Amino acid sequence: MTTKTSLLKVILLGDGGVGKSSIMNRYVTNKFDAHLFHTIGVEFLNKDLEVDGHQVTLQIWDTAGQERFRSLRTPFYRGSDCCLLTFSVDDNQSFLNLGNWKKEFIYYADVKEPEKFPFVILGNKLDVTERQVSAEEAQQWCKENGDYPYYETSAKDATNVAVAFQEAVRRVLAMDERTDHLIPTDTVKLHRKPRSAGTCCS
Amino acid sequence: MHGPCTGLFGQCLVPPVDSSFDAAIGFQSRARSGSTSQALLNRASRCSYFFLYDGSKVKGEGDRTREGICYFYPEETPVDKQELLCGQLAGVGRCVSELSSSPVRILRLRRNKYAIRMEGHFFWALGCSADVPIASVCERLDQLIDLFCFYSDSVRQSYQLNSQETLSARWAQYFLHLQPGSSELHRIFSCLRTIDSTNVDPLLLLKAALILQACQRCPLVLAGCILFRGRVVSTQMSPELTMKVMVHESETYAKAQSSSSSLDAAVSSITVFLTTSELQYLQSAPVHKDLSSHSTPHRDAPQKKTRLSRTLSEMASTESDSSDLGPPQSPHKMSFSPCLSESDNSVFSPAPSQSTADPLNPPPQSPEPPFSNGRHSPEAEEEEALDESCYQSFHSNGGGDSQVHHEGGGSAFDERSSLNGGDGDAARDFRVGDSGNEESHDDEDDGAAVGNREGGCGSAQGDQGEDPLPPYGGFENPEESPRIPMMLYLHRVKGLVLALLTDPRFLSDEASMEEVYHSSLASLNGLEAHLGTVPPVPPGAPGAPGPYIFAHFDCIQSTLTTNLSGRPGGAPEHPFVRATSLLHSHFCNTKTLQEAIIRSAGAAVYGTRSVAHETYFQQHGGSLRNSGIPNHQDSAFSLPGKARHRLLKHGVNLL
C-alpha cells in the first residue's frame, strides 16, 4: 500500500492475423511462436511496469480479429483505458480496416468522448520485407484521425513492442492528469481501479 | 413389510435386527439436512451406510469387531451399532462367498441394500435404501474404492503408512463427493456434471479443447481437462478418470475460497495413481487407440513418444479459413469414438454397470465385466410400477409384435426380468448365472438377498487371505495390480481450472512447466472471463416445467442433457425420475431392448436407446386414456413420435 498501483486495461484490436497475440506474448513473456492458432474470443495477460514513476499493472486484452468471433469479443471492450489499433504492414486491407475497428470499439466500449480517447496505432510485421503500407501512409492516417501516436513493431524481433505499450500507459496517465485538474478534488475517482481494492471481479 | 425371512441365507444367518438401524438413519438425516420433506426425499436416494472392515484385525475369539472397523459412515453411529452391522454383513458375506465359491456383490438387510466388495481381508459395504437400483449402488461402491486408490494407491499400504484419522477423512470426503446434491437424474446415470452447453457459445468449447491440445505439445503431458465451477467444460480423459480428477479440484476450490486466494495458490500438483489400463489408454494417441490397446504397457512409454496431439495450427492450414475449425465438439468426441468398434459388448453395457476399469477400453483377454448386459443380469429390477399396474410395451430387436401386457407377479415376458406390478412394496432380485442357469432370490421382506457374481470365478478365501480373490471380471483388483504414480497438475484461474495428468518428471522439468503455464495462461484468463459472463441458470428457474420433460444420456461421454431443473424431488418430475431409473435398469439388463414405454394411470414415459445414447421422454397434459387393457388407441403410443419431433430442437435425433 506504500505505492499506488493502478490497473490499466488496454485492448488490442485489428484484423485477424496481423499479430495481436504475438505482440502481447512478446511483451509479457518475451516469447514468439509462429504457429499460434486464431484467438477465439478474448484472452488477457497482466504485466507490472513502472512508467515515469507510476507503478501500473497493465492488463492487456488480446482479441479475435476474425469477423465470426465478433459477438464473443465485443462485450469485453467496455472499461478499456486505451485501445491499440493494430494492422500489418504487409497487408493493405488490414490498414484500410483501421477505421472500422475504431468505430466498432467506440460503439461497443460506449466511449463518451471519442475524440479524447487515447488510441495508439501499431503497424506490425516490420520484419517482413514486402511492405504494402508505407510508414508515411500510416502516419498520414494517424494525423487525420486524431493525431494518434504510431509505432512500427515486430513481435518476431521484439522491435518497438515495449515502447508502444509504454506510450499507451503515458497516454492514459496524461488523460487522467488532465481530468484530475478539471474535476473538483472531493469527488470519488471511479475511473482508475487501485489494485489492492480490486479483489476479484472489478 | 416385516414378514418372515424367505431367503435361505437370510433365514439362517441374518436374524432380523431390531429397528435401531432405522432409527440411526432417521437421526442421520435430521442431523444433516433438517427434517423437511425435501430431506426425506433426499434420504431415500442417498447412501445411508458405508464402512470398511479389516478382517485381519479380528481373528481370535477375544478380538472385538470394532478393532477391524477402519471407517464407518455415519461417523456418529454408536460403536456397538457399527459392530452389529459390520459383524453381520461381513459374516454373511464371507460365509456366502465360501459356500458359493464366488464373491458376494449385494446383500439385502431390512430396508437397505448393501453393495459388497471383498478383497483380501478388506470388506467394504455401501448401503442404500432398497429403491436405488442395484447397479447404481454397486457402481458407487466401486467408484468410492477406485477414488481412494487413485489418490492413495493401495488400501493396505495406506493403512500401514497413515493414521486412521487421516484416511477416515479421505473416505468421508470421497463418500460425500459421490453423493452431492446433484439432481436425481445425475445419480441414476452417474454421469459427469458438464457446463450447460445450451447456454455457452460452442466456440468456447472449442477454445477449451484447443487449450488442452496446446498443453499436450509438451510430451510429458498425457491428457487434461478443463473445469468451470465444478463442471466439465472439456476433457481428454475417460469419464471415469475425469470424475476422479474433479474430486481434487473441488478440494482445492474449497481451499482457495477459504484462504483468500493468493497468486502462488494458482498452480498446485499432487501425486495420483493410475491403473495400467488407464495409463495405457492415455498414452495411446487417439487415432491409434485400437492398435495400441493390445500392447503391453510400458513404464517408459512416455520417453518414446514425441507428441500426443497437434494443435490445429500445426496442420497445414492457412489463417482465416473457417473450414479448419471443424465442428466445435469434435476434438472432444474424437478421443472416444475410435473405441466404438472395439467391443460391441462394451458399448452395449452403459457405464453404470461397470466402473473400475475403463469401460471404453477393456483390457484384452480379461473376462467380461460382471454386469455386462445379457450375460449376467446384476439384478432384475427394483421395480415398483410407477404407482399402480404398469403396462410396458417393449420393442425388442426380434420382432415388433412383442407387446407384452404384464400384470401381477408372473414373469411371462422375459425370463431375465421381473416385473411386478400391483404390489408397490415387492422387490425382487434375479440373478442369471453365466451358464444360463437362473437363480433367483425372492425376498420380499427383511431377509438378506444374496447375489453372487459370475459363477466359478472365485474361490473361497483362505483363512490367511494370502491369496485374495481373483479380480472381478474386468475390474482390476487394486491390491493386486500395482498402480503407476503420475502427477495431477492444477492451474486455477478463479472458478476455472486446468487439470493435467502428467509424467512425474514434469514437476522437475522447469522449462516444460513454464512452457505449459505460459502457453495456457492468457487463454485460461480469457476463457474464465467468457464463462464468467454467462448468466448462471437460477436454480429451478423454469417455474413451469413446460409441455414435456426429457433426459438424454450419452453413454460414451457419460453426459446428460435434460430440461429438468436440478432440484430433486419436484412434484411433477418425480414420476419421470422414477420411471427413468426403472427403464435405465431395464436397458442395462436387457441388451436387446431398444424401446419401452412405462406408464401408470396418470403418466407415461417413453425410453429409447441406441449403442451410444439413452433418451427418456414424458409429455405433459392431454389425458392419458387408460382402460386397463392394452389398446392401440392409447395416447401413450404416440409418445415415440412426439419425442422424435420435440427433441430435434434439443439436438437429439431419434430417427
PDB file of C-alpha atoms in Angstrom, chain A residues 9 33 166:
ATOM      1  CA  LYS A   9      -6.861  -2.091 -19.260  1.00  0.00           C
ATOM      2  CA  ASP A  33       5.506 -18.628 -31.518  1.00  0.00           C
ATOM      3  CA  GLN A 166       4.830   2.393 -22.514  1.00  0.00           C
TER       4      GLN A 166
END
